[in-house]
Coordinates of C-alpha atoms in Angstrom, one line a residue:
M202 CA 278.0 194.1 -39.9
M203 CA 279.2 190.3 -40.2
H204 CA 276.1 188.2 -41.0
L205 CA 275.9 184.4 -39.7
H206 CA 276.7 181.9 -42.5
P207 CA 273.8 179.0 -42.9
Y208 CA 276.6 176.3 -42.7
G209 CA 278.8 177.6 -40.1
V210 CA 281.8 179.1 -42.4
E211 CA 283.5 182.1 -40.5
P212 CA 286.2 184.0 -42.0
E213 CA 289.8 183.1 -41.8
G214 CA 290.4 185.5 -40.1
N215 CA 288.6 184.4 -37.1
A216 CA 290.6 181.8 -36.9
L217 CA 293.0 184.0 -35.5
L218 CA 290.2 184.1 -31.8
V219 CA 290.3 180.6 -31.3
G220 CA 294.1 179.9 -32.3
Q221 CA 295.9 178.6 -35.3
A222 CA 295.8 174.7 -33.9
A223 CA 292.2 174.9 -33.2
A224 CA 291.3 175.9 -36.3
W225 CA 293.4 173.5 -38.4
N226 CA 292.1 170.7 -36.2
L227 CA 289.0 172.1 -37.3
R228 CA 289.2 171.8 -40.6
M229 CA 291.0 168.3 -40.1
R230 CA 288.0 167.2 -38.4
G231 CA 285.2 168.2 -40.6
L232 CA 287.0 167.4 -44.1
G233 CA 289.1 164.6 -43.3
L234 CA 292.9 164.2 -43.4
W235 CA 292.7 163.7 -47.6
L236 CA 290.6 166.8 -47.7
G237 CA 291.4 168.9 -45.1
I238 CA 295.1 169.4 -46.4
L239 CA 294.4 170.9 -50.1
S240 CA 293.4 174.3 -50.0
D241 CA 290.1 176.0 -50.2
S242 CA 290.6 176.9 -54.1
L243 CA 291.9 173.6 -55.2
L244 CA 288.7 171.6 -53.5
I245 CA 286.7 173.8 -55.6
E246 CA 288.0 173.2 -58.1
W247 CA 288.0 169.7 -57.8
L248 CA 284.1 170.0 -56.8
H249 CA 283.6 171.0 -60.5
L250 CA 284.3 167.7 -61.8
L251 CA 281.8 166.0 -59.3
F252 CA 278.2 165.7 -60.2
P253 CA 274.9 166.7 -58.1
Q254 CA 274.1 162.8 -56.7
E255 CA 278.4 162.6 -55.6
L256 CA 277.9 166.5 -54.1
C257 CA 275.3 165.5 -52.1
A258 CA 276.6 162.1 -50.5
L259 CA 280.2 164.0 -50.2
G260 CA 278.0 167.1 -48.3
S261 CA 276.3 164.6 -46.0
C262 CA 279.4 163.8 -44.3
S263 CA 279.5 166.4 -42.1
R264 CA 279.2 170.3 -41.7
A265 CA 282.2 171.3 -42.9
Q266 CA 281.5 169.0 -46.1
L267 CA 278.4 170.6 -46.4
A268 CA 279.7 174.2 -46.3
L269 CA 282.0 173.4 -48.8
T270 CA 279.7 171.6 -51.4
S271 CA 276.9 174.3 -50.8
I272 CA 279.2 176.9 -52.3
E273 CA 277.2 178.4 -55.4
D274 CA 280.0 177.4 -58.1
P275 CA 279.8 174.1 -59.2
W276 CA 276.2 173.4 -58.6
K277 CA 275.8 176.7 -61.4
A278 CA 278.4 175.2 -64.0
F279 CA 276.3 172.2 -63.4
L280 CA 272.8 172.9 -64.2
L281 CA 275.0 175.3 -67.2
E282 CA 276.1 172.5 -68.7
H283 CA 273.4 170.0 -68.8
R284 CA 270.3 172.0 -69.1
Q285 CA 267.9 171.9 -72.3
D286 CA 266.3 174.5 -73.8
T287 CA 263.5 174.4 -71.4
C288 CA 262.6 177.7 -68.9
L289 CA 265.4 177.8 -65.5
T290 CA 263.0 178.1 -62.5
F291 CA 265.8 179.3 -60.0
L292 CA 264.9 178.7 -56.5
G293 CA 267.1 181.2 -54.6
T294 CA 270.3 179.6 -54.8
W295 CA 272.2 177.1 -58.2
K296 CA 272.4 174.1 -55.7
A297 CA 268.4 174.4 -54.7
S298 CA 268.0 175.1 -58.7
V299 CA 269.5 172.1 -59.6
L300 CA 267.7 169.8 -57.1
G301 CA 264.2 171.3 -57.4
K302 CA 264.1 172.1 -53.8
K303 CA 264.7 175.2 -51.3
A304 CA 267.6 173.8 -48.8
T305 CA 267.0 174.5 -45.0
Y306 CA 270.1 173.4 -43.2
R307 CA 271.3 176.2 -40.4
S308 CA 274.7 175.2 -38.5
P309 CA 274.6 177.1 -35.2
K310 CA 278.5 176.2 -34.4
T311 CA 281.2 176.9 -36.6
A312 CA 282.0 174.2 -39.2
L313 CA 285.1 175.9 -40.6
Y314 CA 287.7 179.5 -41.6
S315 CA 287.0 180.3 -45.1
D316 CA 287.5 183.5 -46.5
V317 CA 286.7 181.6 -50.1
L318 CA 284.1 179.8 -48.8
Y319 CA 282.7 182.7 -46.5
Q320 CA 283.2 185.9 -49.5
P321 CA 280.7 184.7 -52.2
F322 CA 278.6 184.3 -49.2
R323 CA 279.3 188.4 -47.6
V324 CA 279.0 189.8 -51.7
V325 CA 275.7 188.6 -52.3
R326 CA 274.0 189.9 -48.7
A327 CA 276.1 193.1 -49.6
R328 CA 273.7 196.4 -49.4
L329 CA 273.7 198.7 -52.3
D330 CA 272.2 202.2 -51.8
L331 CA 270.2 202.5 -54.9
R332 CA 269.5 206.0 -54.3
E333 CA 272.6 207.1 -55.5
K334 CA 271.0 208.1 -59.0
E335 CA 274.3 210.0 -60.5
S336 CA 275.8 206.8 -60.1
R337 CA 273.9 203.9 -61.7
E338 CA 272.4 204.3 -65.4
T339 CA 268.9 202.6 -65.2
V340 CA 268.0 200.9 -68.8
S341 CA 264.4 200.1 -69.6
R342 CA 264.5 198.0 -72.5
I343 CA 267.6 197.2 -73.7
S344 CA 267.7 194.2 -76.6
R345 CA 270.7 190.9 -76.2
N346 CA 272.8 192.2 -78.8
E347 CA 272.8 195.9 -77.3
F348 CA 273.7 194.3 -73.8
F349 CA 276.5 192.9 -75.0
H350 CA 277.9 195.4 -77.4
Q351 CA 277.4 198.5 -75.6
A352 CA 277.2 197.6 -71.6
P353 CA 281.1 196.4 -71.4
C354 CA 282.1 199.4 -72.4
K355 CA 280.8 201.8 -70.0
Q356 CA 282.5 202.6 -67.5
K357 CA 279.9 202.4 -64.3
P358 CA 277.5 200.8 -63.3
F359 CA 273.7 200.7 -64.3
I360 CA 270.6 198.6 -64.0
V361 CA 268.7 196.6 -66.1
R362 CA 264.8 196.4 -65.0

């Protein structure tokens, strides 16, 4: 089942349905000449160098740039690097947590074809069958020390409750 990305990002393979030239033109119009020629991976690395105000300003330029600046990695990195020792209030996305408010934007049109931007969105919405009790161990109480020293040694997934 294909999930509709809130910012109009579609898997890169869908560009074959509209044609490479049309997909390239959409990318260039949305990201601009200087950003459009860079790979998605390089763009995301570059986003890690920006502050939230700069990410918001860049995201306000077009639907494609909004989709690009809404990827979670740069927001998460900023929040974890710059947060104080206070309690973190997670608001559903790292971007919303940094900005202190939930985003409500939805784009009905395709803004960009990108596996790098679409795949994390798809993974978050993947359904897990938690009924398979034999394949997943449930751990009720586990200390931080136990988690970091014992959990990675296990070869099967487990759920911490």
